[in-house]
PDB file of C-alpha atoms and ligand atoms in Angstrom:
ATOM      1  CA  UNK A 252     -11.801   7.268   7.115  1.00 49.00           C
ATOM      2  CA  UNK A 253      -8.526   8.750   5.733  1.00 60.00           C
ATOM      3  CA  UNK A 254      -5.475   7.855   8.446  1.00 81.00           C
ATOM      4  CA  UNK A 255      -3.027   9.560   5.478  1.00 87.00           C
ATOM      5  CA  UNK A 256      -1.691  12.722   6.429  1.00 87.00           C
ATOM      6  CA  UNK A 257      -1.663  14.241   2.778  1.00 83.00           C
ATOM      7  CA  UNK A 258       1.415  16.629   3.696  1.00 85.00           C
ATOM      8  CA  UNK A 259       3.352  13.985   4.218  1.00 91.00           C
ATOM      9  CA  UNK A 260       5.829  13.995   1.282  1.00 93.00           C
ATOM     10  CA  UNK A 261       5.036  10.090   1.065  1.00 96.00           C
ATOM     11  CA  UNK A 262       1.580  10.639   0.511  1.00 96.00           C
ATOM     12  CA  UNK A 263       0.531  11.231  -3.331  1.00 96.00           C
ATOM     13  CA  UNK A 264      -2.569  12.634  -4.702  1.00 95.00           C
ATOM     14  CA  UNK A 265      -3.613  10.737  -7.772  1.00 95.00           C
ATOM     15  CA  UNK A 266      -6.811  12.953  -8.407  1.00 94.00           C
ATOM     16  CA  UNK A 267      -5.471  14.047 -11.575  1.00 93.00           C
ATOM     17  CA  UNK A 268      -4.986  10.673 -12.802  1.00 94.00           C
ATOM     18  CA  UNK A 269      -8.737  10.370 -12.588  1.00 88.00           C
ATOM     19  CA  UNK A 270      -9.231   6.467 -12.336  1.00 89.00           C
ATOM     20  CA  UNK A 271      -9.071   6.671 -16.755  1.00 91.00           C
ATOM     21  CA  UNK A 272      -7.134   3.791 -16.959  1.00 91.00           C
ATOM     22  CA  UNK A 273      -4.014   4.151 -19.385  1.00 91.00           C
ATOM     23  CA  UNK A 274      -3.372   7.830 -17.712  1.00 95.00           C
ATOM     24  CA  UNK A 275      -0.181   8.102 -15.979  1.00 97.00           C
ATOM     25  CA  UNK A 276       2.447  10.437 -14.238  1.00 97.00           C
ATOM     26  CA  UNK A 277       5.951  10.650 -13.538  1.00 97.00           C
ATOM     27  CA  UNK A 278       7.261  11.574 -10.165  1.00 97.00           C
ATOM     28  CA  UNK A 279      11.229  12.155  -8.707  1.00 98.00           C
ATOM     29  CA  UNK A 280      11.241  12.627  -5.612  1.00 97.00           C
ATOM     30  CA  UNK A 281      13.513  13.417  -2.479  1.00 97.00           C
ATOM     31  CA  UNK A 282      12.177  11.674   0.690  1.00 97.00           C
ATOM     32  CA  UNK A 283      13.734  11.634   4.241  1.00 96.00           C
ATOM     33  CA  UNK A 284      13.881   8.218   5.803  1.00 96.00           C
ATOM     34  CA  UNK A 285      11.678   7.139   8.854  1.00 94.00           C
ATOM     35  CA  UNK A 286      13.173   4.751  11.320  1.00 90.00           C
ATOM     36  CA  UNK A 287      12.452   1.632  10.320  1.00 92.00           C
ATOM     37  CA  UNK A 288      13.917   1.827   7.206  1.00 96.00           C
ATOM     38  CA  UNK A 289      16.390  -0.753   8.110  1.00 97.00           C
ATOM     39  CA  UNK A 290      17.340  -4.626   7.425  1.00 97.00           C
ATOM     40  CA  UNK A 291      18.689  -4.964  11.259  1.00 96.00           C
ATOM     41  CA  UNK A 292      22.182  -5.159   9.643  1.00 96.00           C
ATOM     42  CA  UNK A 293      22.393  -1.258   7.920  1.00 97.00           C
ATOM     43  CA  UNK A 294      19.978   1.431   7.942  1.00 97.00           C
ATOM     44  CA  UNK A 295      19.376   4.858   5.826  1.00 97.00           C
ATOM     45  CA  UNK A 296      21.059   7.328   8.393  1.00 95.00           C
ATOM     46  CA  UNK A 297      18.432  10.578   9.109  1.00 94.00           C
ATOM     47  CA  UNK A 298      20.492  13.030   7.404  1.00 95.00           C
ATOM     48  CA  UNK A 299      20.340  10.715   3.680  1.00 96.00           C
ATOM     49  CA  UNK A 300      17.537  11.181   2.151  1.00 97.00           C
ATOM     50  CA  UNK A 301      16.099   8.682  -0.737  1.00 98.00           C
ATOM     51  CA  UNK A 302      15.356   9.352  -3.812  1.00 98.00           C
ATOM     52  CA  UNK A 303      12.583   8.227  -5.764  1.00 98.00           C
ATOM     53  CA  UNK A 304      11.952   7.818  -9.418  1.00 98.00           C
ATOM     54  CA  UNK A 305       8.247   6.103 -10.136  1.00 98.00           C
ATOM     55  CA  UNK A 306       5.783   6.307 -12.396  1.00 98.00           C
ATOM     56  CA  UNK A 307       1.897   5.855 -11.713  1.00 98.00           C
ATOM     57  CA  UNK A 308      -0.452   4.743 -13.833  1.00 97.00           C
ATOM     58  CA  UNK A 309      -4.024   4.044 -13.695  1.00 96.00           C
ATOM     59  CA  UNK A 310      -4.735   0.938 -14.345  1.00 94.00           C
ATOM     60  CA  UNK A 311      -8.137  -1.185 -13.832  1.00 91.00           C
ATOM     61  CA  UNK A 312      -7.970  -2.143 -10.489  1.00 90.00           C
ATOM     62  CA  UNK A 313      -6.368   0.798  -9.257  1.00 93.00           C
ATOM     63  CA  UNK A 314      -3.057   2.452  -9.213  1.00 95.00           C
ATOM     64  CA  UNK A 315       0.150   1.023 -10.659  1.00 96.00           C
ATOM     65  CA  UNK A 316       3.986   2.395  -9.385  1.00 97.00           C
ATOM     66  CA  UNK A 317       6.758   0.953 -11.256  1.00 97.00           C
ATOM     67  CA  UNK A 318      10.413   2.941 -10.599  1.00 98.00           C
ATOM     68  CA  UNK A 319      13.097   3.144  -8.381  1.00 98.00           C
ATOM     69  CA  UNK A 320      13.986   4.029  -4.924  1.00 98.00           C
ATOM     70  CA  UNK A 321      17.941   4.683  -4.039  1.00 98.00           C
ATOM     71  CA  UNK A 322      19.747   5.780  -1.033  1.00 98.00           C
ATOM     72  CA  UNK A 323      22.798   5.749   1.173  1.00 98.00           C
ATOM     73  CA  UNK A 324      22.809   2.989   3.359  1.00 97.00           C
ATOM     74  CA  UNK A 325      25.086   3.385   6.746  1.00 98.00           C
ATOM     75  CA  UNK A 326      26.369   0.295   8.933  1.00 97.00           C
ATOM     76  CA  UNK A 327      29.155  -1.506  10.262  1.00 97.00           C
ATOM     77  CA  UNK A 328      31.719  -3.742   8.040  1.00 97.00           C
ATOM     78  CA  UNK A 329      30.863  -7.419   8.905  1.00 96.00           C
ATOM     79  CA  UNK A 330      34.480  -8.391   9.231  1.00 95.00           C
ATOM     80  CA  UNK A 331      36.450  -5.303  10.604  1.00 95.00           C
ATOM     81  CA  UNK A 332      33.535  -3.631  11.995  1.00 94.00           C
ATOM     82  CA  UNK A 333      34.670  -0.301  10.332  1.00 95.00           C
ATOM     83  CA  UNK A 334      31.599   2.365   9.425  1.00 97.00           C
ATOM     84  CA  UNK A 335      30.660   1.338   5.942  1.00 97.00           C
ATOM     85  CA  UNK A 336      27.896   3.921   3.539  1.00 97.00           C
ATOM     86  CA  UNK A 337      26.650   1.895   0.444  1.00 96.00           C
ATOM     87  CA  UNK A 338      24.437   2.846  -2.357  1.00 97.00           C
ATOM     88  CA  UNK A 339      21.880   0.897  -2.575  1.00 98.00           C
ATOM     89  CA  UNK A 340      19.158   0.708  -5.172  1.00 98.00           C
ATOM     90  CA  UNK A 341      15.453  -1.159  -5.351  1.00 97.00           C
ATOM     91  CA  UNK A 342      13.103  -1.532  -7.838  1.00 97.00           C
ATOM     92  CA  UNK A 343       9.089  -1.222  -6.968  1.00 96.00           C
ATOM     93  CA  UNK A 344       6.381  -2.864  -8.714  1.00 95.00           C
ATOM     94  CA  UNK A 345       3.332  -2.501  -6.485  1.00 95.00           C
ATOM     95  CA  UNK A 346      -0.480  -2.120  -7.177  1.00 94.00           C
ATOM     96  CA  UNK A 347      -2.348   0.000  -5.268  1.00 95.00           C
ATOM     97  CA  UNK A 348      -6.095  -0.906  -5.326  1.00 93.00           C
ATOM     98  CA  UNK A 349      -9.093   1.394  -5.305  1.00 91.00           C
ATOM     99  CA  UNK A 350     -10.543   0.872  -1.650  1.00 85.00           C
ATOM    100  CA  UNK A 351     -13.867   0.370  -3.201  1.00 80.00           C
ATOM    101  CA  UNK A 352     -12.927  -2.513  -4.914  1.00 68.00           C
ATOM    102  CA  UNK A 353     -13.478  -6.166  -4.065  1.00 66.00           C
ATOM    103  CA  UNK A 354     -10.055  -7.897  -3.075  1.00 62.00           C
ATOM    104  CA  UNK A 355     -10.366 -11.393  -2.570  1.00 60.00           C
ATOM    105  CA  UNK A 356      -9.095 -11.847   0.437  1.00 54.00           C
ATOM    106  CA  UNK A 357      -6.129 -14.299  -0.368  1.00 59.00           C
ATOM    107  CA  UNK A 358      -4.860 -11.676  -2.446  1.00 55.00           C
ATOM    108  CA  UNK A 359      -5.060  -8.339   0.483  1.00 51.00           C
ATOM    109  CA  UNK A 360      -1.887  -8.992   1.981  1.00 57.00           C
ATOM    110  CA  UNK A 361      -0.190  -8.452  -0.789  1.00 65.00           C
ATOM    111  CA  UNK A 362      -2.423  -5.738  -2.102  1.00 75.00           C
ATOM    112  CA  UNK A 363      -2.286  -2.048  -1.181  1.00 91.00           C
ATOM    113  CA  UNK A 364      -4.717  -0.107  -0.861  1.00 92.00           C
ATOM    114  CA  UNK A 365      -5.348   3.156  -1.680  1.00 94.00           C
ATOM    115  CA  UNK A 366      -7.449   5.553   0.841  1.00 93.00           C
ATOM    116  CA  UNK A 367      -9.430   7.415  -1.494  1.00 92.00           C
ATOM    117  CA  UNK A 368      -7.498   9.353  -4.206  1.00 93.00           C
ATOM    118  CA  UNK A 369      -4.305   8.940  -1.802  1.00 95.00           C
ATOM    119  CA  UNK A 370      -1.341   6.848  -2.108  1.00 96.00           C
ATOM    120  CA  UNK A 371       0.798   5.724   0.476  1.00 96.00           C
ATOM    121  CA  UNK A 372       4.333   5.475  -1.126  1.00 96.00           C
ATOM    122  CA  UNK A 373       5.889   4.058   2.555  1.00 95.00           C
ATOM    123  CA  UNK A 374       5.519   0.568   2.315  1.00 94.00           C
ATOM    124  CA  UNK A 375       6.831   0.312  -1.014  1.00 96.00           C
ATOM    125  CA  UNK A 376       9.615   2.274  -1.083  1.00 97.00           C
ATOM    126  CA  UNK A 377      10.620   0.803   2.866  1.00 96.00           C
ATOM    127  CA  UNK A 378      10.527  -2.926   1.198  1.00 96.00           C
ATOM    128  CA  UNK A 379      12.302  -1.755  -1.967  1.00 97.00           C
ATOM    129  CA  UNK A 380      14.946  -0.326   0.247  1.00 98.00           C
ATOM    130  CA  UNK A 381      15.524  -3.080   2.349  1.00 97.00           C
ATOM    131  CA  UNK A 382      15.429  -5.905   0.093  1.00 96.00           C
ATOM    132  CA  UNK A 383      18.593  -4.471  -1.158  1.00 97.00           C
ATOM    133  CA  UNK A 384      20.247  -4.006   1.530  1.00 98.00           C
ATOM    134  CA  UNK A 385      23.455  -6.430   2.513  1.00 96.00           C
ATOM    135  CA  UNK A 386      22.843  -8.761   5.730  1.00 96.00           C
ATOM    136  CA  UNK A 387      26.360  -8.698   5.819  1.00 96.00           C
ATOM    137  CA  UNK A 388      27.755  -5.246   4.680  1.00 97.00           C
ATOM    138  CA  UNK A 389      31.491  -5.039   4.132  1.00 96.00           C
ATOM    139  CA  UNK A 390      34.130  -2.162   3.787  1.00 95.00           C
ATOM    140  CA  UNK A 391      35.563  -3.591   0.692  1.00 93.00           C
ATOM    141  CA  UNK A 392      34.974  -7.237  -0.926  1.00 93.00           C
ATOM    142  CA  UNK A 393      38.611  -7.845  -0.048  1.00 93.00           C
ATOM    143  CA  UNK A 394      38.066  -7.232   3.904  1.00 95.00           C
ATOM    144  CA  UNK A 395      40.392  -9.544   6.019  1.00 94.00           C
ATOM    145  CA  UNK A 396      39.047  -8.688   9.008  1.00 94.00           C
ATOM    146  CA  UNK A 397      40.361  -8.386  12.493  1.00 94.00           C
ATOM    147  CA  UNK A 398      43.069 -10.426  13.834  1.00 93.00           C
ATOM    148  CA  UNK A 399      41.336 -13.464  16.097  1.00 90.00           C
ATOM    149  CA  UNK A 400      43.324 -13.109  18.917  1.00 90.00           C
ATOM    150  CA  UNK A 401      44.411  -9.284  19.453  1.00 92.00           C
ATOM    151  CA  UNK A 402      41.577  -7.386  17.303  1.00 92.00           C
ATOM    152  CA  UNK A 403      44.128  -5.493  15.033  1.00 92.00           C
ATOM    153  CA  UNK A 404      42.983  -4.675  10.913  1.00 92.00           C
ATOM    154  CA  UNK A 405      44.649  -7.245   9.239  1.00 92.00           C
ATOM    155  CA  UNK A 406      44.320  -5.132   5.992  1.00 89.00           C
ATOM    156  CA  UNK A 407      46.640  -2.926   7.722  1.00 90.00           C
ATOM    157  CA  UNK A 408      49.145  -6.133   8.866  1.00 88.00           C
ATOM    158  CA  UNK A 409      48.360  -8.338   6.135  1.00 82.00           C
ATOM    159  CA  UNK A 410      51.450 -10.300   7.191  1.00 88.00           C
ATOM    160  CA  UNK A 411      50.727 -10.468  11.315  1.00 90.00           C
ATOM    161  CA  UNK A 412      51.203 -13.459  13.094  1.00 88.00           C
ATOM    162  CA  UNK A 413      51.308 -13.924  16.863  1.00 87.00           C
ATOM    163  CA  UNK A 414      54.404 -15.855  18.547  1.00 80.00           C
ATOM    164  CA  UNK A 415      52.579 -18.388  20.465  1.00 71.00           C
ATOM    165  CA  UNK A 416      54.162 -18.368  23.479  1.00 66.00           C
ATOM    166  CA  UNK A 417      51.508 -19.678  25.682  1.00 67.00           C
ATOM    167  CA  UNK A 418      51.586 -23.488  26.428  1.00 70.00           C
ATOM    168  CA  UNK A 419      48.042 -24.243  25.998  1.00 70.00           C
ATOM    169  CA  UNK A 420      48.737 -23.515  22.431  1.00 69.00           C
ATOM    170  CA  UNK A 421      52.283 -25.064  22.089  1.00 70.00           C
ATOM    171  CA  UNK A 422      50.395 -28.686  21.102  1.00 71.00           C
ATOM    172  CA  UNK A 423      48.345 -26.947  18.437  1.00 71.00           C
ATOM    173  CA  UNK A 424      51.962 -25.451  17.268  1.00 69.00           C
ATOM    174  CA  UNK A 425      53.364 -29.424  16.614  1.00 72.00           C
ATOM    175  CA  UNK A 426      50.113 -30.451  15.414  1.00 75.00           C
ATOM    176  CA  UNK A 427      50.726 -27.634  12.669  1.00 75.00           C
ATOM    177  CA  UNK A 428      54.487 -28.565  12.582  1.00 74.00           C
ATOM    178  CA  UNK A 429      53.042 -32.514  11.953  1.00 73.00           C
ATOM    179  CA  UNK A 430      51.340 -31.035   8.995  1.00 70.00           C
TER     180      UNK A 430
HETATM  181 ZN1   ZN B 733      36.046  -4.235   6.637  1.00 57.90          ZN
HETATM  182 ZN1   ZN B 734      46.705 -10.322  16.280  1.00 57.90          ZN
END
């Protein structure tokens, strides 16, 4: 019952590895994102790819892959709202079971599986990616922002200040004066 498509460049073969445990390979690899690589606040734009640095090993239980997955994350600064691109970098440490294998069954949400000799690399590389990606991405730590009240980059009018001219806001100006 194989749902893996095995061209998919997420897709490895571990044949070789030949369930000995203690065998292992090295992979790098150069993956193109799918859509839901994302945290809601950035995402890894369609023309970035990711790259991928693991290693597999055979192991007991199944399949092993400890390494790295890094990429260009694209969003919006959090404060000015400017287009911000961020490396970001996650490590993976996931097992990948032998589907013929007993999992107990508290454990098989957190366990992979793999679907024969294949391994899916997707899931862990999509929650390696976006557990490092910023909630709250900004431009530059220093951000100020936008101005409140007309929307202009403070960091370019680091000394603007609005005349307040309006009455509703001439109390608030004593209040400040009291102070
Ligand atoms: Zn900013
Ligand atoms: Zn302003």
């Amino acid at each position: 019952m194989n749902t893996l498509d095995p061209v998919s460049k997420y897709v490895i073969d571990t044949h070789e590895l030949n369930r000995a445990a203690g065998n292992s390979k090295q992979y790098e690899l150069m993956l193109d994102p799918l859509a839901d690589f994302t945290n809601g606040a950035v995402e890894i734009a369609a023309a970035d790819q990711i790259k991928v640095l693991i290693l597999l090993e055979s192991v007991i239980d199944g399949i092993l892959v400890t390494g790295n997955a890094a990429a260009i994350a694209s969003g919006e600064c959090s404060r000015c709202l400017d287009p911000v691109r961020l490396e970001i970098s996650g490590e993976l440490t996931d097992l990948y079971a032998y589907s013929d294998k007993d999992i107990r069954t508290d454990e098989a949400d957190e366990v992979r599986i793999l679907e024969g000799d294949l391994l899916d690399l997707e899931p862990a590389v999509r929650d390696a990616l976006v557990l490092a990606m910023p909630l709250r991405p900004l431009c530059n730590d220093m951000c100020l922002g936008l101005c409140g009240q007309c929307g202009i980059r403070l960091d370019e009018e680091p000394d603007h200040v609005h005349e307040v001219v309006d009455p509703r806001w001439a109390r608030l100006t004593e209040l400040k004066k009291e102070n």
